[in-house]
Every structure is written in C-alpha cells, then in structure tokens.
GROMACS .gro file of C-alpha atoms in nm:
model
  336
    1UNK     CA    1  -1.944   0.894   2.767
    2UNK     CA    2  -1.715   0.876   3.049
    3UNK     CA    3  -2.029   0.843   3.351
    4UNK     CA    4  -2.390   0.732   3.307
    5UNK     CA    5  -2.632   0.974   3.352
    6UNK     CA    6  -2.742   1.072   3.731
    7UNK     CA    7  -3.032   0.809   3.890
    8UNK     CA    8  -3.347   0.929   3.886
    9UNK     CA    9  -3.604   0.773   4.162
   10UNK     CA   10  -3.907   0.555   4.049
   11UNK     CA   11  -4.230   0.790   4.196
   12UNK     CA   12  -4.542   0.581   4.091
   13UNK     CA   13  -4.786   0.732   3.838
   14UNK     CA   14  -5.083   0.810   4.122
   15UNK     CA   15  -4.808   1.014   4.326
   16UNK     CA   16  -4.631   1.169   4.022
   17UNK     CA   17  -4.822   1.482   4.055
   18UNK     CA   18  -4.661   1.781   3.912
   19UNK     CA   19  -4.305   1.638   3.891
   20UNK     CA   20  -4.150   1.685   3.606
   21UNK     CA   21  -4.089   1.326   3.512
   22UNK     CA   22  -3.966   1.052   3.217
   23UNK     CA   23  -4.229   0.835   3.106
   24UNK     CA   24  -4.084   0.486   3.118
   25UNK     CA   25  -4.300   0.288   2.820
   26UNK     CA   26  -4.629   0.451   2.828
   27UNK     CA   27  -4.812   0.747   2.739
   28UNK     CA   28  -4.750   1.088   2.880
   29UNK     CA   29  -4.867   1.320   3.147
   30UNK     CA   30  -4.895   1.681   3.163
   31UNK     CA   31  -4.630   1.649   3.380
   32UNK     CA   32  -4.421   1.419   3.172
   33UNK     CA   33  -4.100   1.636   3.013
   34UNK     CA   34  -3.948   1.324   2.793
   35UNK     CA   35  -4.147   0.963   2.672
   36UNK     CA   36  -3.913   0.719   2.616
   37UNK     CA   37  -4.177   0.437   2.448
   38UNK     CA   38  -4.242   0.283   2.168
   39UNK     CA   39  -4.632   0.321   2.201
   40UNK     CA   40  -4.853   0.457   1.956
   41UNK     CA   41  -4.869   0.846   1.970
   42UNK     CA   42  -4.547   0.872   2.174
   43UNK     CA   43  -4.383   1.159   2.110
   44UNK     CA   44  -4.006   1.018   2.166
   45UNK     CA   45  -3.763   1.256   2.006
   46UNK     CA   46  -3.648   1.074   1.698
   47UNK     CA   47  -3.215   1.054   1.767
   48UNK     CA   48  -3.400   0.783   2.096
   49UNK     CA   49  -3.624   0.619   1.906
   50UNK     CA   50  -3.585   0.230   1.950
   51UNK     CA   51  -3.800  -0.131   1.871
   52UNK     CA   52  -3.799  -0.092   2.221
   53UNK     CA   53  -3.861   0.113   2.526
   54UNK     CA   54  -3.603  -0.002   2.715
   55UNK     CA   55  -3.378   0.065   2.399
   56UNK     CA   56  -3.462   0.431   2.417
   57UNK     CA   57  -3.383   0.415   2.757
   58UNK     CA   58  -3.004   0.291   2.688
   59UNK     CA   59  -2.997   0.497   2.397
   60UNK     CA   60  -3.092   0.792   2.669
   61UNK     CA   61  -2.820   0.696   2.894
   62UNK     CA   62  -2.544   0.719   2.635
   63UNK     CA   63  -2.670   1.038   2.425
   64UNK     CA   64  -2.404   1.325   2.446
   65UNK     CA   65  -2.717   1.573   2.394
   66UNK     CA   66  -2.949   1.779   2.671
   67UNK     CA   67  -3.243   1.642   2.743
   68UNK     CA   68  -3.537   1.813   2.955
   69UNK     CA   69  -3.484   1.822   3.282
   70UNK     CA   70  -3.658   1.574   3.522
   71UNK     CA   71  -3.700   1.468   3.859
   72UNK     CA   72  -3.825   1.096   3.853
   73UNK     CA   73  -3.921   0.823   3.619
   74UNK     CA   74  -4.247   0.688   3.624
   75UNK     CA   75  -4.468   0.413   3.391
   76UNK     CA   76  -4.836   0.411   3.339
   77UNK     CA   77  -4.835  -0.007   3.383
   78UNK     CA   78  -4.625  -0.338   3.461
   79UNK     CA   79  -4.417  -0.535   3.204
   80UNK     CA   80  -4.062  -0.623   3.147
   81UNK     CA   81  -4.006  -0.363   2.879
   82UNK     CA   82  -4.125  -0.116   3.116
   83UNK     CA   83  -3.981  -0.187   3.377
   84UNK     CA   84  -3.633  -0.249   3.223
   85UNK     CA   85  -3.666   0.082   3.099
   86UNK     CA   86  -3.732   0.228   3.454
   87UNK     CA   87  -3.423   0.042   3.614
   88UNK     CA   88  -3.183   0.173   3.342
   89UNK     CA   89  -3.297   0.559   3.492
   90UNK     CA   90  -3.289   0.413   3.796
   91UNK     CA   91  -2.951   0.240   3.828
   92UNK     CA   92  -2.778   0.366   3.517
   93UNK     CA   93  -2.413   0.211   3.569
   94UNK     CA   94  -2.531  -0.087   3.639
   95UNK     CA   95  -2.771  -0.088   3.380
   96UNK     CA   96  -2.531   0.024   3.110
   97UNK     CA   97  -2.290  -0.293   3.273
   98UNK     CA   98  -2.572  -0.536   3.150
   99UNK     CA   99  -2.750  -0.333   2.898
  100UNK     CA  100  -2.723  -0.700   2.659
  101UNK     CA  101  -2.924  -0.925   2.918
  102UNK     CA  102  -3.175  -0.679   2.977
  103UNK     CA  103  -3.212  -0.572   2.643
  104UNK     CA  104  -3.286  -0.982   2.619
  105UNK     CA  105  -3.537  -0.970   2.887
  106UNK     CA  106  -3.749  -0.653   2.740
  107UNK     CA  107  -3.753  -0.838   2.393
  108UNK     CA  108  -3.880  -1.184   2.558
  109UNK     CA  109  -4.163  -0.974   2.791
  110UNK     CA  110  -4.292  -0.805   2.502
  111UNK     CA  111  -4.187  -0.937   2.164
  112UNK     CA  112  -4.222  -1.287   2.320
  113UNK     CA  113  -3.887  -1.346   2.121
  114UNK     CA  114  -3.494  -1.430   2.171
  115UNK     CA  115  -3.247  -1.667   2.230
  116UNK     CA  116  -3.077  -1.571   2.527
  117UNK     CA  117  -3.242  -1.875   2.742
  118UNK     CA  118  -3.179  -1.668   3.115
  119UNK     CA  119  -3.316  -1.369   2.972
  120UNK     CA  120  -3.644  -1.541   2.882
  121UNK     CA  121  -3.615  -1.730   3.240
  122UNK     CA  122  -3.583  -1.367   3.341
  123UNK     CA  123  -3.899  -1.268   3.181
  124UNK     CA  124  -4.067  -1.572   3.321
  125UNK     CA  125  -3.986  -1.486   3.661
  126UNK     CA  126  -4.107  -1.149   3.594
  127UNK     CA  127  -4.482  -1.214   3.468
  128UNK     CA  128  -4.498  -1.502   3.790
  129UNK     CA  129  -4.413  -1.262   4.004
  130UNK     CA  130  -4.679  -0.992   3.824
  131UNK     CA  131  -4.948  -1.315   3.870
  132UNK     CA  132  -4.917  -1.322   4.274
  133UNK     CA  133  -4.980  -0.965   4.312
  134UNK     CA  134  -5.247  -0.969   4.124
  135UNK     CA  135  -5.394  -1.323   4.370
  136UNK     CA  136  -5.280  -1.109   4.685
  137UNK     CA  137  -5.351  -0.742   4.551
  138UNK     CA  138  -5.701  -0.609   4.530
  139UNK     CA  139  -5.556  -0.332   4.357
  140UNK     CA  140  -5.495  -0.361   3.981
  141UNK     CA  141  -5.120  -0.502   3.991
  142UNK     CA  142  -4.989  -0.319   3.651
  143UNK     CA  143  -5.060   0.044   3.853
  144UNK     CA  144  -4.928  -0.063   4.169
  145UNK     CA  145  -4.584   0.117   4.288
  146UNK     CA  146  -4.494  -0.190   4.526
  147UNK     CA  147  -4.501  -0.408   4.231
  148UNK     CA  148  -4.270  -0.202   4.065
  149UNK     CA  149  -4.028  -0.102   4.365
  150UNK     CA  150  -4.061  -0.508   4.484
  151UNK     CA  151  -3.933  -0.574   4.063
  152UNK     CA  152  -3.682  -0.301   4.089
  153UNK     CA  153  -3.492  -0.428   4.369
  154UNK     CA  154  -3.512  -0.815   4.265
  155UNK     CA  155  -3.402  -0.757   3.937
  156UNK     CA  156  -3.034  -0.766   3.975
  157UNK     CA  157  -2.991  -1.063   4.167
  158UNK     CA  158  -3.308  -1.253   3.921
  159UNK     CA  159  -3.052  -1.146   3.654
  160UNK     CA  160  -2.688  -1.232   3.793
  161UNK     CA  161  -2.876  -1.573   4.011
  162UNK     CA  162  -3.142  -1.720   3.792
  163UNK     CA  163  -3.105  -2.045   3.917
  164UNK     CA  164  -3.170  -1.947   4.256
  165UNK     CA  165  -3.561  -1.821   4.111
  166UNK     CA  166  -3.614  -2.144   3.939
  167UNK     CA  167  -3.957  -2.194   4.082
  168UNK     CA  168  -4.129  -1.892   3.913
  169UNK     CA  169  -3.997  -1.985   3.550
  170UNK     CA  170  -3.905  -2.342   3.507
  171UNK     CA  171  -4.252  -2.445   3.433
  172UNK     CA  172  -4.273  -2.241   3.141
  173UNK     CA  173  -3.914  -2.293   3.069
  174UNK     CA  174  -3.969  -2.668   3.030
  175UNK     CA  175  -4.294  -2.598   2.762
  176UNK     CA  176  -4.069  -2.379   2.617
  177UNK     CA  177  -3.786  -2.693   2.581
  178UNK     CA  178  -4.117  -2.952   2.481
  179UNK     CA  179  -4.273  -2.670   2.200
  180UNK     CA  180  -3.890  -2.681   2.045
  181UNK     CA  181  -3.881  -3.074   2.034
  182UNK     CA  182  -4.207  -3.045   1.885
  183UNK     CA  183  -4.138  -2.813   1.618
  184UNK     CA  184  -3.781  -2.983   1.571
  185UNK     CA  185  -3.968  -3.334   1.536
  186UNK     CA  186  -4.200  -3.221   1.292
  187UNK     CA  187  -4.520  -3.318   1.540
  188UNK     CA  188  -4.566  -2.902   1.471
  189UNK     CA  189  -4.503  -2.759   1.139
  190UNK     CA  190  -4.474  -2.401   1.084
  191UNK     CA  191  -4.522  -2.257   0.668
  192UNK     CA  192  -4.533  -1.945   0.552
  193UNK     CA  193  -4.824  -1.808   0.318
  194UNK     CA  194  -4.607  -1.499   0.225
  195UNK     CA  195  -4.866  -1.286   0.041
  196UNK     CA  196  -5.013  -1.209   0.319
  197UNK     CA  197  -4.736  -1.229   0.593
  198UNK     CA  198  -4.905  -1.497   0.767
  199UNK     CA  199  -4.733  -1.788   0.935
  200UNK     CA  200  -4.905  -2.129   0.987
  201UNK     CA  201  -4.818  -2.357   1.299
  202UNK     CA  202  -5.022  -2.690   1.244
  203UNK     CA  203  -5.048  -3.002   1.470
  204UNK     CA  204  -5.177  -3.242   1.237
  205UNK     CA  205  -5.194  -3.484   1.526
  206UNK     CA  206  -5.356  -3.476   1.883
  207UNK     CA  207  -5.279  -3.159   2.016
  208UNK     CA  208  -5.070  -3.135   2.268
  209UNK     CA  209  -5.142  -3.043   2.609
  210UNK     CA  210  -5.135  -2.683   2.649
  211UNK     CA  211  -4.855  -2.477   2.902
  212UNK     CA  212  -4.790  -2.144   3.019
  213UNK     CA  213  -4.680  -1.856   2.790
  214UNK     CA  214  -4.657  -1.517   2.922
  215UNK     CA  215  -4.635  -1.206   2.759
  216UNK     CA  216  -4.633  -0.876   2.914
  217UNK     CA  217  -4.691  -0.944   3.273
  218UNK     CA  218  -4.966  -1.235   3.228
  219UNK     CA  219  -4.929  -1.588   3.116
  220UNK     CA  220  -5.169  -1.741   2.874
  221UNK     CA  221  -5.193  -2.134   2.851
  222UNK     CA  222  -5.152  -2.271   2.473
  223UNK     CA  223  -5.052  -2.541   2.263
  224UNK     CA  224  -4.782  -2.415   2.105
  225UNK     CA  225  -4.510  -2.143   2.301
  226UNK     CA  226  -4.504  -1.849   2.058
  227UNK     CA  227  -4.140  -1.805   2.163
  228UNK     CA  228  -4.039  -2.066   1.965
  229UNK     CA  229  -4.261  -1.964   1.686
  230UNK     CA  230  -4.101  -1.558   1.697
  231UNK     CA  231  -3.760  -1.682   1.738
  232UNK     CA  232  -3.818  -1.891   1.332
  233UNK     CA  233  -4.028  -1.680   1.144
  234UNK     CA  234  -4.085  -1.217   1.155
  235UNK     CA  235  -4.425  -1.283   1.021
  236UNK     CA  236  -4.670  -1.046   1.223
  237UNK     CA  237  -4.951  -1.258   1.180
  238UNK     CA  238  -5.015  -1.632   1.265
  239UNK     CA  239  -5.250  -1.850   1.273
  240UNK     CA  240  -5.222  -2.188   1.503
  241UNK     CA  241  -5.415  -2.445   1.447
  242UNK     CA  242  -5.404  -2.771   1.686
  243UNK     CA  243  -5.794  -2.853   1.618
  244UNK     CA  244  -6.028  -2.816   1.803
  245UNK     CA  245  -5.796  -2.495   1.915
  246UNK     CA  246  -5.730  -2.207   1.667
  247UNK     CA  247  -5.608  -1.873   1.715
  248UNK     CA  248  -5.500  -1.614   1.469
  249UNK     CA  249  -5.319  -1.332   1.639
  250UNK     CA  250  -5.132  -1.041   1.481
  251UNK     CA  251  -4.820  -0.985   1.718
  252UNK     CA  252  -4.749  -0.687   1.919
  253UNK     CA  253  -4.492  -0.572   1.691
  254UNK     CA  254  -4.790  -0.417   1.492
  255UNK     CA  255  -4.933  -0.244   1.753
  256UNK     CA  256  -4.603  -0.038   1.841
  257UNK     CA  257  -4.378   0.177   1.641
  258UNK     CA  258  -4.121  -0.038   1.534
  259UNK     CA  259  -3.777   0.170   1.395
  260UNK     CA  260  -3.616  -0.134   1.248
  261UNK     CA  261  -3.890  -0.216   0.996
  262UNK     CA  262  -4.250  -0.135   0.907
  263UNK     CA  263  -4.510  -0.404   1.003
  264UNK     CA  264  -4.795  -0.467   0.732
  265UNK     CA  265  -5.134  -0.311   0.901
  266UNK     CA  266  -5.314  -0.479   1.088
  267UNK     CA  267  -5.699  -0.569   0.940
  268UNK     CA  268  -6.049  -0.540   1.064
  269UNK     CA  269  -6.174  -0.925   1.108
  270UNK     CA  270  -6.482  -0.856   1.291
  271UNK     CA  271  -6.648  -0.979   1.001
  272UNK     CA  272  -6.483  -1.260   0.969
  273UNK     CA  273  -6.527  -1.369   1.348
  274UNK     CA  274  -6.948  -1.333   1.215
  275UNK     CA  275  -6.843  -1.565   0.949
  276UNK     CA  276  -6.675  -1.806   1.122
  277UNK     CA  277  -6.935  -1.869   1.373
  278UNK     CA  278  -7.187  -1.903   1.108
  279UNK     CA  279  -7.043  -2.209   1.017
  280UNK     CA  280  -6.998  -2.382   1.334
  281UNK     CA  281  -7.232  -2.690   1.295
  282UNK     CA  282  -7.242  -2.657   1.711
  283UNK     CA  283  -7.282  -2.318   1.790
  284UNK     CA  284  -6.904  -2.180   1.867
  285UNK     CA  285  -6.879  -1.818   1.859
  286UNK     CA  286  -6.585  -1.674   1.683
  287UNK     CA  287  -6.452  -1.294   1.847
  288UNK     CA  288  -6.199  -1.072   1.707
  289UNK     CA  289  -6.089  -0.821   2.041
  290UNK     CA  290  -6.012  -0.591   1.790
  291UNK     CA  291  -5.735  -0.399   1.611
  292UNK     CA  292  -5.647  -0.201   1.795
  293UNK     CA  293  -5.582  -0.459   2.095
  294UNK     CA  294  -5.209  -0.475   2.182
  295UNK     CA  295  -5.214  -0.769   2.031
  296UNK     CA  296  -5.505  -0.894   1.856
  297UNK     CA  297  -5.650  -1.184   1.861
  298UNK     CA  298  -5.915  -1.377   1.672
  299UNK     CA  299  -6.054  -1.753   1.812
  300UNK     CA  300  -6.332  -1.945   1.888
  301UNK     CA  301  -6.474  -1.783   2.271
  302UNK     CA  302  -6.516  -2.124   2.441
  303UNK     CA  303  -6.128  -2.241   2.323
  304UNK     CA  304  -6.284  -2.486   2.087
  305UNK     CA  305  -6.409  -2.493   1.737
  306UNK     CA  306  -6.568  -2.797   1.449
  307UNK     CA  307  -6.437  -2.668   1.160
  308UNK     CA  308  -6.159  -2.813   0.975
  309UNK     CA  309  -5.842  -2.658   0.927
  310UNK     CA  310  -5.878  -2.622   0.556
  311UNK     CA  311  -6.140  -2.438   0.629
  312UNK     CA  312  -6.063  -2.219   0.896
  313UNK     CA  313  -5.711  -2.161   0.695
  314UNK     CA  314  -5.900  -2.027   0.355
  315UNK     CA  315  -6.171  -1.781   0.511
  316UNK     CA  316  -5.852  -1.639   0.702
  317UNK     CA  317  -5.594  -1.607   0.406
  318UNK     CA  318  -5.934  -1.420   0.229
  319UNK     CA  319  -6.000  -1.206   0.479
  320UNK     CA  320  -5.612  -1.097   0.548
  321UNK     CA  321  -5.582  -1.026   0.144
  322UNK     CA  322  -5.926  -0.824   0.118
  323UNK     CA  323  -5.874  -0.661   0.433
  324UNK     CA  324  -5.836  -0.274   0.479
  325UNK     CA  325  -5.555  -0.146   0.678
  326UNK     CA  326  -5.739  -0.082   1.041
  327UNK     CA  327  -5.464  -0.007   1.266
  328UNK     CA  328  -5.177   0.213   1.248
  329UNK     CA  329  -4.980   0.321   1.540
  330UNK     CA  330  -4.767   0.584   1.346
  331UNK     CA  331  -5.096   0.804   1.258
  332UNK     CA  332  -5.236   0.812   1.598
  333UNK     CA  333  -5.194   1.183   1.702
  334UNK     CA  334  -4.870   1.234   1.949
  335UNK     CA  335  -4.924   1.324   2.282
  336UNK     CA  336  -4.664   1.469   2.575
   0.00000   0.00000   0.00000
C-alpha cells in the first residue's frame, strides 16, 4: 500500500472509557473494536494473526482490507511486545520504515530470543527503564500511561542511538557476552531429551555468578541468560541446573497462541514440586506457580536445593512424560 494507515493516539486503559479502541497485546474491553494479541482467548481476526503482537500490528498496517473503526490504541500492561505494537498505530510510517528492528525488539522482550544484538540492547533498555518506575512509582508501573507515553517518545532515538543509552543495558549485555563464552567453552552444556521437548543447560562446575535477565518488563538474576539458551535450541521446556540452583521453566511461547507452530502443552507439576521437597535432606521447598503462569516456573523457593542433578533430572523427565496436558491457550473461550 501506497500510505500507512492514519495514527491513532495512545489513551491509557483507565481513561479509555467508551472509545472505540485497538487493543495493543492484551485482552479486550467492551469498548475494544479490534485485539491485535497473541494472548490466550484473543479474538484477533485470523488474515492478522502473528507469533507476535506487534506482528499483527505490522500485518494491520499493511492489510488492503476494512477494519473496525477506532479512535485510539490502548494496552492492558507494559512490555516491549506491547508497546511495539502501540507505536506501530501510533507512528505508522515510521514504524513500517523499521518494522525489522522492532520486530527484533518485541521477540527479545517476550520470547527472550534473537540475534539482532541492538534490538536485545533495545529490550534491555526497555525493562531498566520499566524497573525505575516501578522504584519511583507507587502506582503499579505496567498500568501506568506515563510509562507508556515516556517509552513511546524514547523509542526512536533508543532505536536509531543505542549507544547513547548504554547505561540501562550494558550490564545485561555483558552477561549476555559471558553466558555465550560459557556455553561456547563448554563450562555450560546444553542437551536435548527430545521425548519430552525438554532442553538441559548443566554447569557441571561452580556455578557461575548469576546476572540480570529480563523478560517482559522485569529482570530476573540467573546463572545462565536464557537468550543464549532460545537463540540454540525451540524446546519449550528447560531445565537449568547449576547446583545448588535449579529451575525448570516452560517458556512463554506455550502460554500464547503461536501461528508458526504448535507448542506441546504445558503439564501440571504441582505434584512434583510435593515430591521434590520431600526429598530435600534440609528442608527446601519446591513450588510450581502454576500452568497457567505466563511462563511457568518450577524451583526450589529459597534459590537453593541438596539434591543431585541426577536426581532432580529423572523425577522431572517422569513427570513431563506422565503429565496431562494442563494448559492450552487456544481453548480458552475468546473474548472482545
């Protein structure tokens, strides 16, 4: 198409009202007239449909086809996704001039995968600047409109000057560089265990000491940056184990509804959290936050566990093969 489609202003979900507005990678309002998101129940129309919000979004932009009418975008929380999703409605022609980067960026904020190294910076930037709103806001940050309007109008220079923003990313950009020299020296191993599409990442040695990973618009601090483990492998679930630390997670890609592929279902492990703990010769207590947790996560509460990894590694290939499907974000009803 010759022109983008016409901007549409960012109105924040508490003054939304009535308007009739896009939802920008979330779940819809009565007000809402189009959902572009890849969230379970969203009712995206299926020519949009995309891994990714902000794909839908692009997808939007260059559709030949009529679309509801609305009068503002909006998003029901903070992340990268979303929010590249709102400034492609936002500022289409400049959007559609550098759809590739932040394509890049949405992928790294929410897949926590990619190889486009400023795009990831980009991301970084992104959850640091999420993390001092939420020290300065008593609000909760991923609702906040000046969060979003302060994103919005820093995003085009974060993307065309990276280097100028190097304080609120290179500290996780130089874990990222030491998890890739660790995985490239062999210090961490990653092997697959197929059957049940789970990926190991083992550090047989002293563990090493753990740095800032964000995903969505929080950073968590870990061993091993996951980036580096999404970028090698698509299996949906893996386990890390850098005793005493282990955490089995099954990515975010099975909580949304992927177009590209079909995840395997997530399983129930409460039980296996009960089993876990029961074995601790100390006491740790094993949790599982559920399935139905964006992404869900199973791991000793206190960070630290006594088993070995042999053993840890068998209960949780048994409990992935017996497991029931518990999850499944293209069965939960559609709304908006």
């Amino acid at each position: 198409m010759s022109r983008a489609r016409p901007a549409l202003p960012f109105v924040p979900m508490d003054e939304i009202g009535d308007r009739p507005n896009v939802m920008a990678d979330g779940a819809a309002l009565s007000s809402t007239v189009l959902t572009l998101s890849h969230w379970p129940g969203s009712s995206t129309p299926a020519p949009l449909r995309h891994d990714l919000s902000a794909g839908m979004a692009f997808r939007y932009l260059r559709s030949r086809r009529r679309w509801p009418r609305a009068e503002a975008v909006t998003s029901d929380h903070f992340d990268q996704d979303g929010l590249v999703t709102v400034a492609a409605l936002t500022a289409p022609e400049a959007a559609l001039a550098d759809q590739g980067t932040l394509l890049a960026v949405a992928e790294a904020g929410d897949f926590v995968r990619g190889r486009d190294r400023r795009a990831a910076r980009v991301s970084f930037a992104l959850a640091s600047l999420s993390e001092r709103w939420e020290r300065t806001d008593e609000r909760n940050p991923a609702m906040a409109g000046g969060l979003h309007r302060e994103a919005l109008a820093l995003l085009p220079d974060l993307v065309a000057r990276t280097d100028r923003y190097a304080e609120m990313w290179e500290e996780e950009d130089d874990f990222l560089s030491a998890s890739e020299g660790a995985v490239q020296s062999g210090s961490v191993s990653l092997s697959d265990v197929p059957e049940v599409d789970l990926l190991l990442v083992s550090v047989p040695g002293p563990p090493p000491a753990p740095g800032p990973a964000a995903q969505f618009s929080r950073r968590r601090h870990v061993p091993v940056h996951p980036m580096v483990v999404h970028n090698r492998s698509d299996r949906t679930r893996v386990l890390v184990e850098a005793p005493p630390y282990y955490e089995l997670y099954f990515r975010y890609e099975t909580w949304v509804q992927l177009v590209s592929r079909r995840a395997p279902a997530r399983v129930d492990l409460s039980d296996l959290a009960g089993e876990l703990t029961a074995l601790e010769p100390a006491g740790h207590r094993w949790t599982f936050t559920g399935a139905a947790a964006t992404v869900a996560r199973l791991g000793p509460a206190d960070g630290a566990s006594d088993l070995s990894p042999e053993v840890v590694r068998r209960l949780v290939t048994g409990a992935l093969a017996r497991g029931r499907p518990a999850w499944d974000p293209y069965a939960v009803p559609r709304r908006g």
